[in-house]
Amino acid sequence: MDTQAALDKAIVGWLARAHPAPDRARMDWAAQGVALLPLGVHFAAVRVAADLVHSAVGSNDADEVAVGLGELLGGSIIYDRRASGGTYYALIQGHAGLVWAYGDFAPCLGHGSYLGVPRLDHQQPPGTYWVVPPRYEGDLCAPRSIVALVRRGRSRLVEPAQAC
C-alpha cells in the first residue's frame, strides 16, 4: 500500500469512528457518498453561510474559495449547496461549542447535531463535498482562525452598506 492510500485509510477510519457504528458510516459512503455523523465528541462543525465566506475570501469562485479557506482556516471544510445560498462547515474541536461566542453569525453544531460528511474522495460538486479535505487524522480548524474569518466576512459585508 502506498503512503497516500495508507493516509487516506487512516483519515477515513478517523471520520468513521465519529459514528457509533463505524462500519455503517463506511457503508453509507459506499452506497450514498455521504454519511450522517454525530457531532460533539470527535469533532464539531461551525456552520458559515456562503455569502459570509465569499465576503471574507473576496471571491465566490469555487477554486479561489478553496485556496482561500485552506490558507485562512488550515483545517477540514465541507460545502453543502442544498442549504439556502450554500453553507460551509468548518470542522472544529468537539468541545468548542461549549464556549463558542459567534452563534448568531456562525453557529457551532455539537452534541445533538448531525452532519452529512462526504466520502473522502468527493471533492467537487454535485452534492455535499470537501472544499478542503482532511490531510491527516484530526485535521481540524483552529477556533481563532474561524473567528477571524467570521469577523473579516462580517466587516466586508457591512462596509458597502455603510458607504451608502
CSV table of N, CA and C in Angstrom, one decimal:
chain,number,residue,atom,x,y,z
A,1,MET,N,0.9,-1.2,0.0
A,1,MET,CA,0.0,0.0,0.0
A,1,MET,C,0.9,1.2,0.0
A,2,ASP,N,0.6,2.2,-0.9
A,2,ASP,CA,1.4,3.4,-0.9
A,2,ASP,C,1.1,4.3,0.2
A,3,THR,N,1.9,5.3,0.4
A,3,THR,CA,1.8,6.2,1.5
A,3,THR,C,0.4,7.0,1.5
A,4,GLN,N,0.0,7.5,0.4
A,4,GLN,CA,-1.2,8.3,0.3
A,4,GLN,C,-2.4,7.4,0.6
A,5,ALA,N,-2.4,6.1,0.1
A,5,ALA,CA,-3.5,5.2,0.3
A,5,ALA,C,-3.6,4.9,1.8
A,6,ALA,N,-2.4,4.7,2.5
A,6,ALA,CA,-2.4,4.4,3.9
A,6,ALA,C,-2.9,5.6,4.7
A,7,LEU,N,-2.6,6.8,4.3
A,7,LEU,CA,-3.0,8.1,4.9
A,7,LEU,C,-4.5,8.2,4.7
A,8,ASP,N,-5.0,8.0,3.5
A,8,ASP,CA,-6.5,8.1,3.3
A,8,ASP,C,-7.2,7.1,4.1
A,9,LYS,N,-6.7,5.9,4.2
A,9,LYS,CA,-7.4,4.9,5.1
A,9,LYS,C,-7.4,5.3,6.5
A,10,ALA,N,-6.4,5.9,7.0
A,10,ALA,CA,-6.4,6.4,8.4
A,10,ALA,C,-7.4,7.5,8.6
A,11,ILE,N,-7.5,8.4,7.6
A,11,ILE,CA,-8.4,9.5,7.7
A,11,ILE,C,-9.8,9.0,7.7
A,12,VAL,N,-10.1,8.1,6.8
A,12,VAL,CA,-11.5,7.5,6.7
A,12,VAL,C,-11.8,6.8,8.0
A,13,GLY,N,-10.9,6.1,8.6
A,13,GLY,CA,-11.1,5.5,9.9
A,13,GLY,C,-11.4,6.5,11.0
A,14,TRP,N,-10.7,7.6,11.0
A,14,TRP,CA,-10.9,8.7,12.0
A,14,TRP,C,-12.3,9.2,11.8
A,15,LEU,N,-12.7,9.5,10.6
A,15,LEU,CA,-14.1,10.0,10.4
A,15,LEU,C,-15.1,9.0,10.7
A,16,ALA,N,-14.9,7.8,10.3
A,16,ALA,CA,-15.9,6.7,10.6
A,16,ALA,C,-16.1,6.5,12.1
A,17,ARG,N,-15.0,6.6,12.9
A,17,ARG,CA,-15.1,6.4,14.3
A,17,ARG,C,-16.0,7.5,15.0
A,18,ALA,N,-16.3,8.6,14.3
A,18,ALA,CA,-17.3,9.5,14.9
A,18,ALA,C,-18.7,8.9,14.9
A,19,HIS,N,-19.0,7.9,14.1
A,19,HIS,CA,-20.3,7.3,14.1
A,19,HIS,C,-20.3,6.2,15.2
A,20,PRO,N,-21.4,6.0,15.8
A,20,PRO,CA,-21.4,4.9,16.9
A,20,PRO,C,-21.2,3.5,16.2
A,21,ALA,N,-21.5,3.4,15.0
A,21,ALA,CA,-21.2,2.1,14.2
A,21,ALA,C,-20.4,2.4,13.0
A,22,PRO,N,-19.1,2.5,13.2
A,22,PRO,CA,-18.2,2.9,12.1
A,22,PRO,C,-18.4,2.2,10.7
A,23,ASP,N,-18.7,0.9,10.8
A,23,ASP,CA,-19.0,0.2,9.6
A,23,ASP,C,-20.2,0.7,8.8
A,24,ARG,N,-21.2,1.2,9.6
A,24,ARG,CA,-22.4,1.9,9.0
A,24,ARG,C,-22.0,3.1,8.2
A,25,ALA,N,-21.1,3.9,8.8
A,25,ALA,CA,-20.6,5.1,8.0
A,25,ALA,C,-19.9,4.7,6.7
A,26,ARG,N,-19.1,3.7,6.8
A,26,ARG,CA,-18.4,3.2,5.6
A,26,ARG,C,-19.4,2.7,4.5
A,27,MET,N,-20.4,2.0,5.0
A,27,MET,CA,-21.5,1.5,4.1
A,27,MET,C,-22.2,2.7,3.4
A,28,ASP,N,-22.5,3.7,4.2
A,28,ASP,CA,-23.2,4.9,3.7
A,28,ASP,C,-22.4,5.6,2.7
A,29,TRP,N,-21.1,5.7,3.0
A,29,TRP,CA,-20.2,6.4,2.0
A,29,TRP,C,-20.2,5.6,0.7
A,30,ALA,N,-20.1,4.3,0.8
A,30,ALA,CA,-20.1,3.4,-0.4
A,30,ALA,C,-21.4,3.5,-1.2
A,31,ALA,N,-22.5,3.5,-0.5
A,31,ALA,CA,-23.8,3.5,-1.1
A,31,ALA,C,-24.3,4.9,-1.6
A,32,GLN,N,-24.1,5.9,-0.7
A,32,GLN,CA,-24.7,7.2,-1.0
A,32,GLN,C,-23.7,8.3,-1.2
A,33,GLY,N,-22.5,8.1,-0.8
A,33,GLY,CA,-21.5,9.1,-0.9
A,33,GLY,C,-21.4,10.0,0.2
A,34,VAL,N,-22.3,9.9,1.2
A,34,VAL,CA,-22.4,10.8,2.4
A,34,VAL,C,-22.8,9.9,3.5
A,35,ALA,N,-22.2,10.2,4.7
A,35,ALA,CA,-22.6,9.5,5.9
A,35,ALA,C,-23.0,10.6,6.9
A,36,LEU,N,-24.1,10.3,7.6
A,36,LEU,CA,-24.6,11.3,8.7
A,36,LEU,C,-23.9,10.9,10.0
A,37,LEU,N,-23.0,11.9,10.4
A,37,LEU,CA,-22.2,11.6,11.6
A,37,LEU,C,-22.6,12.5,12.7
A,38,PRO,N,-22.7,12.0,14.0
A,38,PRO,CA,-23.0,12.8,15.1
A,38,PRO,C,-21.8,13.8,15.5
A,39,LEU,N,-22.2,14.9,15.9
A,39,LEU,CA,-21.2,15.9,16.2
A,39,LEU,C,-21.0,16.1,17.8
A,40,GLY,N,-19.9,16.6,18.2
A,40,GLY,CA,-19.7,17.0,19.6
A,40,GLY,C,-18.7,16.1,20.3
A,41,VAL,N,-18.4,15.0,19.8
A,41,VAL,CA,-17.4,14.1,20.5
A,41,VAL,C,-16.0,14.2,19.8
A,42,HIS,N,-16.0,13.6,18.6
A,42,HIS,CA,-14.8,13.6,17.8
A,42,HIS,C,-14.5,14.9,17.2
A,43,PHE,N,-15.5,15.6,16.8
A,43,PHE,CA,-15.4,16.9,16.2
A,43,PHE,C,-16.8,17.6,16.2
A,44,ALA,N,-16.8,18.9,16.1
A,44,ALA,CA,-18.0,19.7,15.9
A,44,ALA,C,-17.9,20.4,14.6
A,45,ALA,N,-18.8,21.2,14.2
A,45,ALA,CA,-18.8,21.9,12.9
A,45,ALA,C,-19.3,23.3,13.1
A,46,VAL,N,-18.6,24.3,12.6
A,46,VAL,CA,-19.1,25.7,12.6
A,46,VAL,C,-19.8,25.9,11.2
A,47,ARG,N,-21.0,26.3,11.3
A,47,ARG,CA,-21.8,26.5,10.0
A,47,ARG,C,-21.7,28.0,9.6
A,48,VAL,N,-21.2,28.2,8.4
A,48,VAL,CA,-21.0,29.5,7.9
A,48,VAL,C,-21.6,29.7,6.6
A,49,ALA,N,-22.5,30.7,6.5
A,49,ALA,CA,-23.2,31.0,5.2
A,49,ALA,C,-22.2,31.3,4.1
A,50,ALA,N,-22.6,30.9,2.9
A,50,ALA,CA,-21.7,31.2,1.7
A,50,ALA,C,-21.4,32.6,1.5
A,51,ASP,N,-22.4,33.5,1.7
A,51,ASP,CA,-22.1,34.9,1.5
A,51,ASP,C,-21.0,35.5,2.5
A,52,LEU,N,-21.1,35.0,3.7
A,52,LEU,CA,-20.1,35.4,4.7
A,52,LEU,C,-18.7,34.9,4.3
A,53,VAL,N,-18.6,33.7,3.9
A,53,VAL,CA,-17.3,33.1,3.4
A,53,VAL,C,-16.8,33.8,2.2
A,54,HIS,N,-17.7,34.0,1.2
A,54,HIS,CA,-17.2,34.6,0.0
A,54,HIS,C,-16.8,36.1,0.2
A,55,SER,N,-17.4,36.7,1.1
A,55,SER,CA,-17.0,38.1,1.5
A,55,SER,C,-15.6,38.1,2.2
A,56,ALA,N,-15.4,37.1,3.1
A,56,ALA,CA,-14.1,37.0,3.8
A,56,ALA,C,-13.0,36.7,2.8
A,57,VAL,N,-13.2,35.8,1.9
A,57,VAL,CA,-12.2,35.3,1.0
A,57,VAL,C,-12.0,36.3,-0.2
A,58,GLY,N,-13.1,37.1,-0.5
A,58,GLY,CA,-13.0,38.1,-1.6
A,58,GLY,C,-13.3,37.5,-2.9
A,59,SER,N,-14.0,36.4,-2.9
A,59,SER,CA,-14.4,35.7,-4.2
A,59,SER,C,-15.5,34.7,-4.0
A,60,ASN,N,-16.2,34.4,-5.0
A,60,ASN,CA,-17.2,33.3,-5.0
A,60,ASN,C,-16.8,32.2,-6.0
A,61,ASP,N,-15.7,32.4,-6.6
A,61,ASP,CA,-15.1,31.3,-7.5
A,61,ASP,C,-14.7,30.1,-6.6
A,62,ALA,N,-15.2,29.0,-6.9
A,62,ALA,CA,-15.0,27.8,-6.1
A,62,ALA,C,-13.5,27.4,-5.9
A,63,ASP,N,-12.7,27.6,-6.9
A,63,ASP,CA,-11.3,27.3,-6.7
A,63,ASP,C,-10.6,28.3,-5.8
A,64,GLU,N,-10.9,29.6,-6.0
A,64,GLU,CA,-10.4,30.6,-5.2
A,64,GLU,C,-10.8,30.5,-3.7
A,65,VAL,N,-12.1,30.1,-3.5
A,65,VAL,CA,-12.6,30.0,-2.2
A,65,VAL,C,-11.9,28.8,-1.5
A,66,ALA,N,-11.7,27.7,-2.2
A,66,ALA,CA,-11.0,26.6,-1.6
A,66,ALA,C,-9.6,26.9,-1.2
A,67,VAL,N,-8.9,27.6,-2.0
A,67,VAL,CA,-7.5,28.1,-1.7
A,67,VAL,C,-7.5,29.0,-0.5
A,68,GLY,N,-8.4,30.0,-0.6
A,68,GLY,CA,-8.6,31.0,0.5
A,68,GLY,C,-8.9,30.4,1.8
A,69,LEU,N,-9.9,29.4,1.8
A,69,LEU,CA,-10.2,28.8,3.1
A,69,LEU,C,-9.1,27.9,3.6
A,70,GLY,N,-8.4,27.2,2.7
A,70,GLY,CA,-7.3,26.4,3.1
A,70,GLY,C,-6.2,27.3,3.8
A,71,GLU,N,-6.0,28.5,3.3
A,71,GLU,CA,-5.0,29.4,3.8
A,71,GLU,C,-5.5,30.0,5.2
A,72,LEU,N,-6.7,30.4,5.2
A,72,LEU,CA,-7.3,31.1,6.4
A,72,LEU,C,-7.6,30.2,7.5
A,73,LEU,N,-8.1,29.0,7.2
A,73,LEU,CA,-8.6,28.1,8.3
A,73,LEU,C,-7.6,26.9,8.6
A,74,GLY,N,-6.9,26.5,7.6
A,74,GLY,CA,-5.9,25.4,7.8
A,74,GLY,C,-6.5,24.1,8.3
A,75,GLY,N,-7.8,23.8,8.1
A,75,GLY,CA,-8.4,22.5,8.5
A,75,GLY,C,-9.4,22.0,7.5
A,76,SER,N,-10.2,21.0,7.9
A,76,SER,CA,-11.1,20.4,7.0
A,76,SER,C,-12.4,21.2,6.9
A,77,ILE,N,-12.9,21.3,5.7
A,77,ILE,CA,-14.1,22.1,5.4
A,77,ILE,C,-15.0,21.4,4.4
A,78,ILE,N,-16.3,21.4,4.7
A,78,ILE,CA,-17.3,20.8,3.8
A,78,ILE,C,-18.2,21.8,3.3
A,79,TYR,N,-18.7,21.7,2.0
A,79,TYR,CA,-19.6,22.6,1.4
A,79,TYR,C,-20.9,21.8,1.1
A,80,ASP,N,-22.0,22.4,1.4
A,80,ASP,CA,-23.3,21.8,1.1
A,80,ASP,C,-24.2,22.9,0.4
A,81,ARG,N,-24.4,22.7,-0.8
A,81,ARG,CA,-25.2,23.6,-1.6
A,81,ARG,C,-26.7,23.5,-1.5
A,82,ARG,N,-27.1,22.4,-0.8
A,82,ARG,CA,-28.6,22.2,-0.7
A,82,ARG,C,-29.2,23.2,0.3
A,83,ALA,N,-28.4,23.8,1.2
A,83,ALA,CA,-29.0,24.8,2.1
A,83,ALA,C,-29.1,26.1,1.3
A,84,SER,N,-30.0,27.0,1.7
A,84,SER,CA,-30.3,28.3,1.1
A,84,SER,C,-29.0,29.1,0.9
A,85,GLY,N,-28.6,29.3,-0.4
A,85,GLY,CA,-27.4,30.0,-0.7
A,85,GLY,C,-26.1,29.3,-0.5
A,86,GLY,N,-26.2,28.1,0.0
A,86,GLY,CA,-24.9,27.3,0.2
A,86,GLY,C,-24.4,27.5,1.6
A,87,THR,N,-23.8,26.5,2.2
A,87,THR,CA,-23.3,26.6,3.5
A,87,THR,C,-22.0,25.8,3.6
A,88,TYR,N,-21.0,26.4,4.3
A,88,TYR,CA,-19.7,25.8,4.6
A,88,TYR,C,-19.7,25.3,6.0
A,89,TYR,N,-19.1,24.2,6.3
A,89,TYR,CA,-19.0,23.6,7.6
A,89,TYR,C,-17.5,23.4,7.9
A,90,ALA,N,-17.0,24.2,8.8
A,90,ALA,CA,-15.6,24.0,9.2
A,90,ALA,C,-15.5,23.1,10.4
A,91,LEU,N,-14.8,22.0,10.3
A,91,LEU,CA,-14.7,21.0,11.4
A,91,LEU,C,-13.7,21.6,12.5
A,92,ILE,N,-14.2,21.4,13.7
A,92,ILE,CA,-13.5,22.1,14.8
A,92,ILE,C,-13.5,21.1,16.0
A,93,GLN,N,-12.8,21.4,17.1
A,93,GLN,CA,-12.7,20.5,18.2
A,93,GLN,C,-14.2,20.3,18.8
A,94,GLY,N,-14.4,19.0,19.2
A,94,GLY,CA,-15.7,18.7,19.7
A,94,GLY,C,-16.3,19.5,20.8
A,95,HIS,N,-15.4,20.0,21.7
A,95,HIS,CA,-15.9,20.8,22.8
A,95,HIS,C,-16.0,22.3,22.5
A,96,ALA,N,-15.7,22.7,21.3
A,96,ALA,CA,-15.6,24.1,21.0
A,96,ALA,C,-17.0,24.8,21.2
A,97,GLY,N,-18.1,24.1,20.9
A,97,GLY,CA,-19.4,24.7,21.0
A,97,GLY,C,-19.8,25.1,22.4
A,98,LEU,N,-19.1,24.6,23.4
A,98,LEU,CA,-19.4,25.0,24.8
A,98,LEU,C,-19.0,26.4,25.1
A,99,VAL,N,-18.0,27.0,24.3
A,99,VAL,CA,-17.6,28.3,24.6
A,99,VAL,C,-17.7,29.2,23.3
A,100,TRP,N,-18.4,28.8,22.3
A,100,TRP,CA,-18.4,29.5,21.0
A,100,TRP,C,-19.3,30.7,21.2
A,101,ALA,N,-18.8,31.9,20.8
A,101,ALA,CA,-19.5,33.2,21.1
A,101,ALA,C,-20.0,33.8,19.8
A,102,TYR,N,-20.0,33.1,18.7
A,102,TYR,CA,-20.4,33.6,17.4
A,102,TYR,C,-21.6,32.9,16.8
A,103,GLY,N,-22.5,32.4,17.6
A,103,GLY,CA,-23.6,31.6,17.2
A,103,GLY,C,-24.6,32.4,16.4
A,104,ASP,N,-24.7,33.7,16.5
A,104,ASP,CA,-25.6,34.5,15.7
A,104,ASP,C,-25.2,34.5,14.3
A,105,PHE,N,-23.9,34.4,14.0
A,105,PHE,CA,-23.4,34.6,12.6
A,105,PHE,C,-22.9,33.2,12.0
A,106,ALA,N,-22.4,32.4,12.9
A,106,ALA,CA,-21.8,31.2,12.5
A,106,ALA,C,-21.9,30.2,13.7
A,107,PRO,N,-23.1,29.5,13.8
A,107,PRO,CA,-23.3,28.6,14.9
A,107,PRO,C,-22.4,27.4,14.9
A,108,CYS,N,-22.0,27.0,16.1
A,108,CYS,CA,-21.2,25.8,16.3
A,108,CYS,C,-22.1,24.6,16.6
A,109,LEU,N,-22.1,23.6,15.7
A,109,LEU,CA,-23.0,22.5,15.9
A,109,LEU,C,-22.2,21.4,16.7
A,110,GLY,N,-22.8,21.0,17.8
A,110,GLY,CA,-22.1,20.0,18.6
A,110,GLY,C,-23.1,18.9,19.0
A,111,HIS,N,-23.1,18.5,20.3
A,111,HIS,CA,-23.9,17.4,20.8
A,111,HIS,C,-25.4,17.6,20.4
A,112,GLY,N,-26.0,16.6,19.9
A,112,GLY,CA,-27.4,16.6,19.4
A,112,GLY,C,-27.5,17.0,18.0
A,113,SER,N,-26.4,17.3,17.3
A,113,SER,CA,-26.5,17.7,15.9
A,113,SER,C,-25.8,16.6,15.1
A,114,TYR,N,-26.1,16.5,13.8
A,114,TYR,CA,-25.5,15.6,12.9
A,114,TYR,C,-25.1,16.4,11.6
A,115,LEU,N,-24.1,15.9,11.0
A,115,LEU,CA,-23.6,16.5,9.7
A,115,LEU,C,-23.4,15.4,8.7
A,116,GLY,N,-23.9,15.8,7.5
A,116,GLY,CA,-23.6,14.9,6.3
A,116,GLY,C,-22.2,15.1,5.9
A,117,VAL,N,-21.4,14.1,6.1
A,117,VAL,CA,-20.0,14.1,5.8
A,117,VAL,C,-19.7,13.3,4.5
A,118,PRO,N,-19.2,13.9,3.4
A,118,PRO,CA,-19.0,13.2,2.2
A,118,PRO,C,-17.9,12.2,2.3
A,119,ARG,N,-17.9,11.3,1.3
A,119,ARG,CA,-16.8,10.4,1.1
A,119,ARG,C,-15.5,11.2,0.9
A,120,LEU,N,-14.4,10.7,1.4
A,120,LEU,CA,-13.1,11.5,1.4
A,120,LEU,C,-12.8,11.9,-0.1
A,121,ASP,N,-13.1,11.1,-1.1
A,121,ASP,CA,-12.7,11.5,-2.4
A,121,ASP,C,-13.7,12.4,-3.1
A,122,HIS,N,-14.8,12.7,-2.5
A,122,HIS,CA,-15.8,13.6,-3.1
A,122,HIS,C,-15.4,15.1,-2.8
A,123,GLN,N,-14.6,15.7,-3.8
A,123,GLN,CA,-14.1,17.0,-3.6
A,123,GLN,C,-14.5,18.0,-4.7
A,124,GLN,N,-15.6,17.7,-5.3
A,124,GLN,CA,-16.2,18.6,-6.3
A,124,GLN,C,-17.7,18.4,-6.3
A,125,PRO,N,-18.4,19.4,-6.8
A,125,PRO,CA,-19.9,19.2,-7.0
A,125,PRO,C,-20.2,18.1,-7.9
A,126,PRO,N,-21.3,17.5,-7.9
A,126,PRO,CA,-22.5,18.0,-7.3
A,126,PRO,C,-22.6,17.4,-5.8
A,127,GLY,N,-23.6,17.9,-5.1
A,127,GLY,CA,-23.9,17.5,-3.8
A,127,GLY,C,-22.9,18.0,-2.7
A,128,THR,N,-23.0,17.4,-1.6
A,128,THR,CA,-22.1,17.8,-0.5
A,128,THR,C,-20.7,17.3,-0.8
A,129,TYR,N,-19.7,18.2,-0.6
A,129,TYR,CA,-18.3,17.8,-0.9
A,129,TYR,C,-17.3,18.5,0.0
A,130,TRP,N,-16.1,18.0,-0.1
A,130,TRP,CA,-15.0,18.6,0.7
A,130,TRP,C,-14.4,19.7,-0.1
A,131,VAL,N,-14.4,20.9,0.5
A,131,VAL,CA,-13.8,22.1,-0.1
A,131,VAL,C,-12.3,21.9,0.2
A,132,VAL,N,-12.0,21.6,1.5
A,132,VAL,CA,-10.7,21.4,2.0
A,132,VAL,C,-10.7,20.0,2.7
A,133,PRO,N,-10.3,19.0,2.0
A,133,PRO,CA,-10.4,17.6,2.7
A,133,PRO,C,-9.4,17.5,3.8
A,134,PRO,N,-9.6,16.6,4.7
A,134,PRO,CA,-8.6,16.4,5.8
A,134,PRO,C,-7.3,15.9,5.2
A,135,ARG,N,-6.2,16.4,5.7
A,135,ARG,CA,-4.9,16.0,5.3
A,135,ARG,C,-4.3,14.9,6.1
A,136,TYR,N,-4.9,14.7,7.3
A,136,TYR,CA,-4.4,13.7,8.3
A,136,TYR,C,-5.5,13.5,9.3
A,137,GLU,N,-5.4,12.5,10.2
A,137,GLU,CA,-6.4,12.3,11.2
A,137,GLU,C,-6.4,13.5,12.2
A,138,GLY,N,-7.6,13.9,12.5
A,138,GLY,CA,-7.8,15.0,13.4
A,138,GLY,C,-7.5,16.4,12.8
A,139,ASP,N,-7.5,16.5,11.5
A,139,ASP,CA,-7.2,17.8,10.8
A,139,ASP,C,-8.4,18.7,11.0
A,140,LEU,N,-8.4,19.5,12.0
A,140,LEU,CA,-9.5,20.4,12.4
A,140,LEU,C,-9.0,21.9,12.3
A,141,CYS,N,-10.0,22.8,12.1
A,141,CYS,CA,-9.7,24.2,12.0
A,141,CYS,C,-9.5,24.7,13.4
A,142,ALA,N,-8.7,25.7,13.5
A,142,ALA,CA,-8.4,26.4,14.8
A,142,ALA,C,-9.6,27.4,15.1
A,143,PRO,N,-10.2,27.4,16.3
A,143,PRO,CA,-11.2,28.3,16.6
A,143,PRO,C,-10.9,29.8,16.3
A,144,ARG,N,-9.7,30.2,16.6
A,144,ARG,CA,-9.3,31.6,16.4
A,144,ARG,C,-9.3,31.9,14.9
A,145,SER,N,-9.0,30.9,14.0
A,145,SER,CA,-9.0,31.2,12.6
A,145,SER,C,-10.4,31.3,12.1
A,146,ILE,N,-11.3,30.6,12.6
A,146,ILE,CA,-12.8,30.7,12.2
A,146,ILE,C,-13.3,32.1,12.7
A,147,VAL,N,-12.9,32.5,13.9
A,147,VAL,CA,-13.4,33.8,14.4
A,147,VAL,C,-12.8,34.9,13.5
A,148,ALA,N,-11.6,34.8,13.1
A,148,ALA,CA,-11.0,35.8,12.2
A,148,ALA,C,-11.8,35.8,10.9
A,149,LEU,N,-12.1,34.7,10.3
A,149,LEU,CA,-12.8,34.6,9.1
A,149,LEU,C,-14.2,35.2,9.2
A,150,VAL,N,-14.9,34.9,10.3
A,150,VAL,CA,-16.2,35.5,10.5
A,150,VAL,C,-16.2,37.0,10.7
A,151,ARG,N,-15.2,37.5,11.5
A,151,ARG,CA,-15.1,38.9,11.6
A,151,ARG,C,-14.7,39.6,10.3
A,152,ARG,N,-13.8,39.0,9.6
A,152,ARG,CA,-13.4,39.6,8.3
A,152,ARG,C,-14.6,39.7,7.3
A,153,GLY,N,-15.4,38.5,7.2
A,153,GLY,CA,-16.5,38.5,6.3
A,153,GLY,C,-17.6,39.5,6.7
A,154,ARG,N,-17.9,39.6,8.0
A,154,ARG,CA,-18.9,40.5,8.5
A,154,ARG,C,-18.5,41.9,8.3
A,155,SER,N,-17.2,42.3,8.5
A,155,SER,CA,-16.8,43.7,8.3
A,155,SER,C,-16.9,44.0,6.8
A,156,ARG,N,-16.6,43.1,5.9
A,156,ARG,CA,-16.7,43.4,4.5
A,156,ARG,C,-18.1,43.4,4.0
A,157,LEU,N,-19.0,42.7,4.6
A,157,LEU,CA,-20.4,42.8,4.3
A,157,LEU,C,-21.0,44.1,4.7
A,158,VAL,N,-20.6,44.6,5.8
A,158,VAL,CA,-21.1,45.9,6.4
A,158,VAL,C,-20.5,47.1,5.7
A,159,GLU,N,-19.3,47.0,5.2
A,159,GLU,CA,-18.6,48.2,4.6
A,159,GLU,C,-19.5,48.8,3.4
A,160,PRO,N,-19.9,48.0,2.5
A,160,PRO,CA,-20.7,48.5,1.4
A,160,PRO,C,-22.0,49.2,1.9
A,161,ALA,N,-22.6,48.6,2.9
A,161,ALA,CA,-23.9,49.2,3.4
A,161,ALA,C,-23.6,50.6,4.1
A,162,GLN,N,-22.4,50.7,4.7
A,162,GLN,CA,-22.1,52.0,5.4
A,162,GLN,C,-21.8,53.1,4.3
A,163,ALA,N,-21.3,52.7,3.2
A,163,ALA,CA,-20.9,53.6,2.1
A,163,ALA,C,-22.1,54.3,1.5
A,164,CYS,N,-23.3,53.7,1.6
A,164,CYS,CA,-24.5,54.3,1.0
A,164,CYS,C,-25.0,55.5,1.7
